PDB file of C-alpha atoms in Angstrom:
ATOM      1  CA  UNK H   1     122.313  74.150   2.769  1.00  0.00           C
ATOM      2  CA  UNK H   2     124.226  74.507   6.003  1.00  0.00           C
ATOM      3  CA  UNK H   3     122.975  72.713   9.090  1.00  0.00           C
ATOM      4  CA  UNK H   4     124.267  74.545  12.145  1.00  0.00           C
ATOM      5  CA  UNK H   5     123.804  72.282  15.161  1.00  0.00           C
ATOM      6  CA  UNK H   6     124.459  73.475  18.680  1.00  0.00           C
ATOM      7  CA  UNK H   7     123.187  73.060  22.204  1.00  0.00           C
ATOM      8  CA  UNK H   8     124.143  72.280  25.738  1.00  0.00           C
ATOM      9  CA  UNK H   9     126.714  69.690  26.707  1.00  0.00           C
ATOM     10  CA  UNK H  10     125.572  66.039  26.690  1.00  0.00           C
ATOM     11  CA  UNK H  11     122.412  66.733  24.644  1.00  0.00           C
ATOM     12  CA  UNK H  12     123.412  64.453  21.778  1.00  0.00           C
ATOM     13  CA  UNK H  13     124.637  67.049  19.278  1.00  0.00           C
ATOM     14  CA  UNK H  14     127.336  64.756  17.928  1.00  0.00           C
ATOM     15  CA  UNK H  15     124.943  61.810  17.669  1.00  0.00           C
ATOM     16  CA  UNK H  16     122.421  63.962  15.777  1.00  0.00           C
ATOM     17  CA  UNK H  17     125.188  65.247  13.478  1.00  0.00           C
ATOM     18  CA  UNK H  18     126.183  61.654  12.713  1.00  0.00           C
ATOM     19  CA  UNK H  19     122.576  60.755  11.869  1.00  0.00           C
ATOM     20  CA  UNK H  20     122.243  63.829   9.648  1.00  0.00           C
ATOM     21  CA  UNK H  21     125.449  62.870   7.857  1.00  0.00           C
ATOM     22  CA  UNK H  22     124.077  59.380   7.220  1.00  0.00           C
ATOM     23  CA  UNK H  23     120.773  60.734   5.872  1.00  0.00           C
ATOM     24  CA  UNK H  24     121.998  63.676   3.772  1.00  0.00           C
ATOM     25  CA  UNK H  25     125.527  62.497   2.943  1.00  0.00           C
ATOM     26  CA  UNK H  26     126.764  66.012   3.653  1.00  0.00           C
ATOM     27  CA  UNK H  27     130.248  66.658   5.036  1.00  0.00           C
ATOM     28  CA  UNK H  28     130.390  67.211   8.764  1.00  0.00           C
ATOM     29  CA  UNK H  29     132.601  69.652  10.666  1.00  0.00           C
ATOM     30  CA  UNK H  30     133.041  69.139  14.389  1.00  0.00           C
ATOM     31  CA  UNK H  31     133.960  72.399  16.078  1.00  0.00           C
ATOM     32  CA  UNK H  32     135.464  70.287  18.885  1.00  0.00           C
ATOM     33  CA  UNK H  33     137.908  68.755  16.378  1.00  0.00           C
ATOM     34  CA  UNK H  34     138.858  72.217  15.150  1.00  0.00           C
ATOM     35  CA  UNK H  35     139.283  73.371  18.771  1.00  0.00           C
ATOM     36  CA  UNK H  36     141.518  70.455  19.719  1.00  0.00           C
ATOM     37  CA  UNK H  37     143.573  70.784  16.532  1.00  0.00           C
ATOM     38  CA  UNK H  38     144.302  74.427  17.311  1.00  0.00           C
ATOM     39  CA  UNK H  39     145.049  73.688  20.977  1.00  0.00           C
ATOM     40  CA  UNK H  40     147.266  70.645  20.327  1.00  0.00           C
ATOM     41  CA  UNK H  41     149.178  72.370  17.533  1.00  0.00           C
ATOM     42  CA  UNK H  42     150.014  75.254  19.832  1.00  0.00           C
ATOM     43  CA  UNK H  43     148.129  77.800  17.705  1.00  0.00           C
ATOM     44  CA  UNK H  44     146.337  79.018  20.838  1.00  0.00           C
ATOM     45  CA  UNK H  45     147.083  79.110  24.552  1.00  0.00           C
ATOM     46  CA  UNK H  46     143.410  78.474  25.313  1.00  0.00           C
ATOM     47  CA  UNK H  47     142.414  75.214  26.975  1.00  0.00           C
ATOM     48  CA  UNK H  48     139.293  73.056  26.544  1.00  0.00           C
ATOM     49  CA  UNK H  49     137.907  74.638  29.725  1.00  0.00           C
ATOM     50  CA  UNK H  50     137.947  78.219  28.323  1.00  0.00           C
ATOM     51  CA  UNK H  51     134.409  78.048  26.903  1.00  0.00           C
ATOM     52  CA  UNK H  52     133.596  81.748  26.431  1.00  0.00           C
ATOM     53  CA  UNK H  53     137.045  82.582  25.107  1.00  0.00           C
ATOM     54  CA  UNK H  54     136.872  79.580  22.769  1.00  0.00           C
ATOM     55  CA  UNK H  55     133.566  80.789  21.336  1.00  0.00           C
ATOM     56  CA  UNK H  56     135.135  84.183  20.608  1.00  0.00           C
ATOM     57  CA  UNK H  57     138.217  82.505  19.114  1.00  0.00           C
ATOM     58  CA  UNK H  58     136.541  79.762  17.071  1.00  0.00           C
ATOM     59  CA  UNK H  59     133.373  81.447  15.796  1.00  0.00           C
ATOM     60  CA  UNK H  60     135.123  83.835  13.338  1.00  0.00           C
ATOM     61  CA  UNK H  61     136.850  80.801  11.774  1.00  0.00           C
ATOM     62  CA  UNK H  62     133.668  78.713  11.685  1.00  0.00           C
ATOM     63  CA  UNK H  63     131.663  81.670  10.347  1.00  0.00           C
ATOM     64  CA  UNK H  64     134.029  82.062   7.399  1.00  0.00           C
ATOM     65  CA  UNK H  65     133.963  78.302   6.703  1.00  0.00           C
ATOM     66  CA  UNK H  66     130.151  78.520   6.582  1.00  0.00           C
ATOM     67  CA  UNK H  67     130.288  81.518   4.228  1.00  0.00           C
ATOM     68  CA  UNK H  68     132.737  79.724   1.949  1.00  0.00           C
ATOM     69  CA  UNK H  69     130.528  76.626   1.790  1.00  0.00           C
ATOM     70  CA  UNK H  70     127.487  78.767   0.962  1.00  0.00           C
ATOM     71  CA  UNK H  71     129.361  80.705  -1.723  1.00  0.00           C
ATOM     72  CA  UNK H  72     130.442  77.403  -3.281  1.00  0.00           C
ATOM     73  CA  UNK H  73     126.891  75.972  -3.037  1.00  0.00           C
ATOM     74  CA  UNK H  74     128.129  73.152  -0.825  1.00  0.00           C
ATOM     75  CA  UNK H  75     126.179  71.390   1.880  1.00  0.00           C
ATOM     76  CA  UNK H  76     127.793  71.189   5.294  1.00  0.00           C
ATOM     77  CA  UNK H  77     126.839  70.068   8.786  1.00  0.00           C
ATOM     78  CA  UNK H  78     128.578  72.166  11.448  1.00  0.00           C
ATOM     79  CA  UNK H  79     128.258  70.852  15.000  1.00  0.00           C
ATOM     80  CA  UNK H  80     129.467  72.169  18.320  1.00  0.00           C
ATOM     81  CA  UNK H  81     128.765  74.279  21.344  1.00  0.00           C
ATOM     82  CA  UNK H  82     130.906  77.275  20.344  1.00  0.00           C
ATOM     83  CA  UNK H  83     128.142  79.145  18.502  1.00  0.00           C
ATOM     84  CA  UNK H  84     127.381  82.649  19.814  1.00  0.00           C
ATOM     85  CA  UNK H  85     123.768  83.486  20.615  1.00  0.00           C
ATOM     86  CA  UNK H  86     123.827  86.312  18.023  1.00  0.00           C
ATOM     87  CA  UNK H  87     125.298  84.113  15.262  1.00  0.00           C
ATOM     88  CA  UNK H  88     122.591  85.112  12.780  1.00  0.00           C
ATOM     89  CA  UNK H  89     123.317  88.839  13.101  1.00  0.00           C
ATOM     90  CA  UNK H  90     127.055  88.175  12.817  1.00  0.00           C
ATOM     91  CA  UNK H  91     126.634  85.975   9.741  1.00  0.00           C
ATOM     92  CA  UNK H  92     124.249  88.403   8.036  1.00  0.00           C
ATOM     93  CA  UNK H  93     120.913  87.800   6.325  1.00  0.00           C
ATOM     94  CA  UNK H  94     122.424  87.015   2.920  1.00  0.00           C
ATOM     95  CA  UNK H  95     124.195  84.013   4.451  1.00  0.00           C
ATOM     96  CA  UNK H  96     121.938  83.040   7.353  1.00  0.00           C
ATOM     97  CA  UNK H  97     119.044  82.393   4.954  1.00  0.00           C
ATOM     98  CA  UNK H  98     121.010  79.335   3.775  1.00  0.00           C
ATOM     99  CA  UNK H  99     121.399  77.977   7.315  1.00  0.00           C
ATOM    100  CA  UNK H 100     119.096  75.557   9.086  1.00  0.00           C
ATOM    101  CA  UNK H 101     119.703  76.182  12.775  1.00  0.00           C
ATOM    102  CA  UNK H 102     119.202  73.328  15.233  1.00  0.00           C
ATOM    103  CA  UNK H 103     119.690  73.772  18.946  1.00  0.00           C
ATOM    104  CA  UNK H 104     119.234  71.070  21.580  1.00  0.00           C
ATOM    105  CA  UNK H 105     118.496  71.546  25.254  1.00  0.00           C
ATOM    106  CA  UNK H 106     117.152  69.318  27.989  1.00  0.00           C
ATOM    107  CA  UNK H 107     114.566  70.296  30.570  1.00  0.00           C
ATOM    108  CA  UNK H 108     115.300  70.013  34.277  1.00  0.00           C
ATOM    109  CA  UNK H 109     112.669  67.270  34.447  1.00  0.00           C
ATOM    110  CA  UNK H 110     114.400  65.285  31.717  1.00  0.00           C
ATOM    111  CA  UNK H 111     117.773  65.611  33.470  1.00  0.00           C
ATOM    112  CA  UNK H 112     116.286  64.567  36.809  1.00  0.00           C
ATOM    113  CA  UNK H 113     114.501  61.574  35.276  1.00  0.00           C
ATOM    114  CA  UNK H 114     117.247  60.424  32.896  1.00  0.00           C
ATOM    115  CA  UNK H 115     120.567  61.526  34.419  1.00  0.00           C
ATOM    116  CA  UNK H 116     121.952  57.967  34.631  1.00  0.00           C
ATOM    117  CA  UNK H 117     121.000  57.327  31.003  1.00  0.00           C
ATOM    118  CA  UNK H 118     122.569  60.636  29.897  1.00  0.00           C
ATOM    119  CA  UNK H 119     125.831  59.609  31.532  1.00  0.00           C
ATOM    120  CA  UNK H 120     125.596  56.078  30.118  1.00  0.00           C
ATOM    121  CA  UNK H 121     125.337  57.481  26.566  1.00  0.00           C
ATOM    122  CA  UNK H 122     127.828  60.335  26.957  1.00  0.00           C
ATOM    123  CA  UNK H 123     130.466  58.529  24.898  1.00  0.00           C
ATOM    124  CA  UNK H 124     128.255  56.964  22.210  1.00  0.00           C
ATOM    125  CA  UNK H 125     129.949  58.840  19.351  1.00  0.00           C
ATOM    126  CA  UNK H 126     132.999  60.445  20.945  1.00  0.00           C
ATOM    127  CA  UNK H 127     135.085  59.282  23.868  1.00  0.00           C
ATOM    128  CA  UNK H 128     134.859  61.641  26.812  1.00  0.00           C
ATOM    129  CA  UNK H 129     138.084  61.300  28.723  1.00  0.00           C
ATOM    130  CA  UNK H 130     136.910  63.247  31.765  1.00  0.00           C
ATOM    131  CA  UNK H 131     133.239  63.420  32.683  1.00  0.00           C
ATOM    132  CA  UNK H 132     133.851  64.311  36.327  1.00  0.00           C
ATOM    133  CA  UNK H 133     132.385  67.833  36.094  1.00  0.00           C
ATOM    134  CA  UNK H 134     129.101  66.499  34.746  1.00  0.00           C
ATOM    135  CA  UNK H 135     126.541  66.542  37.523  1.00  0.00           C
ATOM    136  CA  UNK H 136     122.782  66.962  37.252  1.00  0.00           C
ATOM    137  CA  UNK H 137     123.076  70.473  38.710  1.00  0.00           C
ATOM    138  CA  UNK H 138     125.792  71.450  36.200  1.00  0.00           C
ATOM    139  CA  UNK H 139     123.755  70.054  33.271  1.00  0.00           C
ATOM    140  CA  UNK H 140     120.694  72.004  34.380  1.00  0.00           C
ATOM    141  CA  UNK H 141     122.692  75.232  34.544  1.00  0.00           C
ATOM    142  CA  UNK H 142     124.268  74.633  31.113  1.00  0.00           C
ATOM    143  CA  UNK H 143     120.882  73.897  29.555  1.00  0.00           C
ATOM    144  CA  UNK H 144     119.331  76.997  31.155  1.00  0.00           C
ATOM    145  CA  UNK H 145     122.130  79.162  29.700  1.00  0.00           C
ATOM    146  CA  UNK H 146     121.496  77.749  26.221  1.00  0.00           C
ATOM    147  CA  UNK H 147     117.721  78.185  26.507  1.00  0.00           C
ATOM    148  CA  UNK H 148     117.924  81.749  27.781  1.00  0.00           C
ATOM    149  CA  UNK H 149     120.690  82.803  25.409  1.00  0.00           C
ATOM    150  CA  UNK H 150     119.234  81.501  22.164  1.00  0.00           C
ATOM    151  CA  UNK H 151     115.606  82.236  23.026  1.00  0.00           C
ATOM    152  CA  UNK H 152     116.742  85.758  23.947  1.00  0.00           C
ATOM    153  CA  UNK H 153     117.797  86.110  20.306  1.00  0.00           C
ATOM    154  CA  UNK H 154     114.489  84.626  19.077  1.00  0.00           C
ATOM    155  CA  UNK H 155     116.067  81.346  18.038  1.00  0.00           C
ATOM    156  CA  UNK H 156     114.103  78.127  18.267  1.00  0.00           C
ATOM    157  CA  UNK H 157     115.440  75.564  20.744  1.00  0.00           C
ATOM    158  CA  UNK H 158     114.384  71.920  20.515  1.00  0.00           C
ATOM    159  CA  UNK H 159     113.603  70.791  24.036  1.00  0.00           C
ATOM    160  CA  UNK H 160     114.265  67.240  25.102  1.00  0.00           C
ATOM    161  CA  UNK H 161     111.644  66.764  27.788  1.00  0.00           C
ATOM    162  CA  UNK H 162     110.341  63.209  27.977  1.00  0.00           C
ATOM    163  CA  UNK H 163     111.824  60.995  25.279  1.00  0.00           C
ATOM    164  CA  UNK H 164     115.183  61.633  23.592  1.00  0.00           C
ATOM    165  CA  UNK H 165     114.573  59.458  20.527  1.00  0.00           C
ATOM    166  CA  UNK H 166     111.220  61.013  19.645  1.00  0.00           C
ATOM    167  CA  UNK H 167     112.711  64.505  20.031  1.00  0.00           C
ATOM    168  CA  UNK H 168     115.566  63.621  17.668  1.00  0.00           C
ATOM    169  CA  UNK H 169     113.271  61.842  15.180  1.00  0.00           C
ATOM    170  CA  UNK H 170     111.154  64.996  14.961  1.00  0.00           C
ATOM    171  CA  UNK H 171     114.248  67.005  13.982  1.00  0.00           C
ATOM    172  CA  UNK H 172     115.368  64.386  11.470  1.00  0.00           C
ATOM    173  CA  UNK H 173     111.951  64.351   9.812  1.00  0.00           C
ATOM    174  CA  UNK H 174     111.609  68.138   9.593  1.00  0.00           C
ATOM    175  CA  UNK H 175     112.086  69.730   6.154  1.00  0.00           C
ATOM    176  CA  UNK H 176     115.538  71.130   5.411  1.00  0.00           C
ATOM    177  CA  UNK H 177     114.752  74.791   5.030  1.00  0.00           C
ATOM    178  CA  UNK H 178     116.670  77.735   6.434  1.00  0.00           C
TER     179      UNK H 178
END
């Protein structure tokens, strides 16, 4: 089983991936680590701010890692924001049936009510060196893009609306089926 975990920035994807790793003892691949490895090694001229170009660059690599894990009957948690909205079509039915897709997004109300808490927890699992672009307005726009993009492809998006922990617990307690 592959758990493909994506969503908007600051939604707790990395924290959820860590919890899934602890529960299922499955290896975990951070697309951000792959991105930074390729950037720092000089294998790409892209920068961390080139989001759309990074999705186009990283997804073919991640897609083939997922296929390889499925072919080898290996479990894997893949986490990051560089997942295209049409990932399922690109991966194909024979592979996507082995993928449990999880996508996190926050409502405007949640962002308005909990913005200080979101910022307070933004480095719980990974250290964010520069959080200066993160404003409530920017978070709302990022979350809207995720909601519209994935829902436009008939993907389910888990909305964080009132309580983060209960939203995450619901995902952790859901059966692991594709």
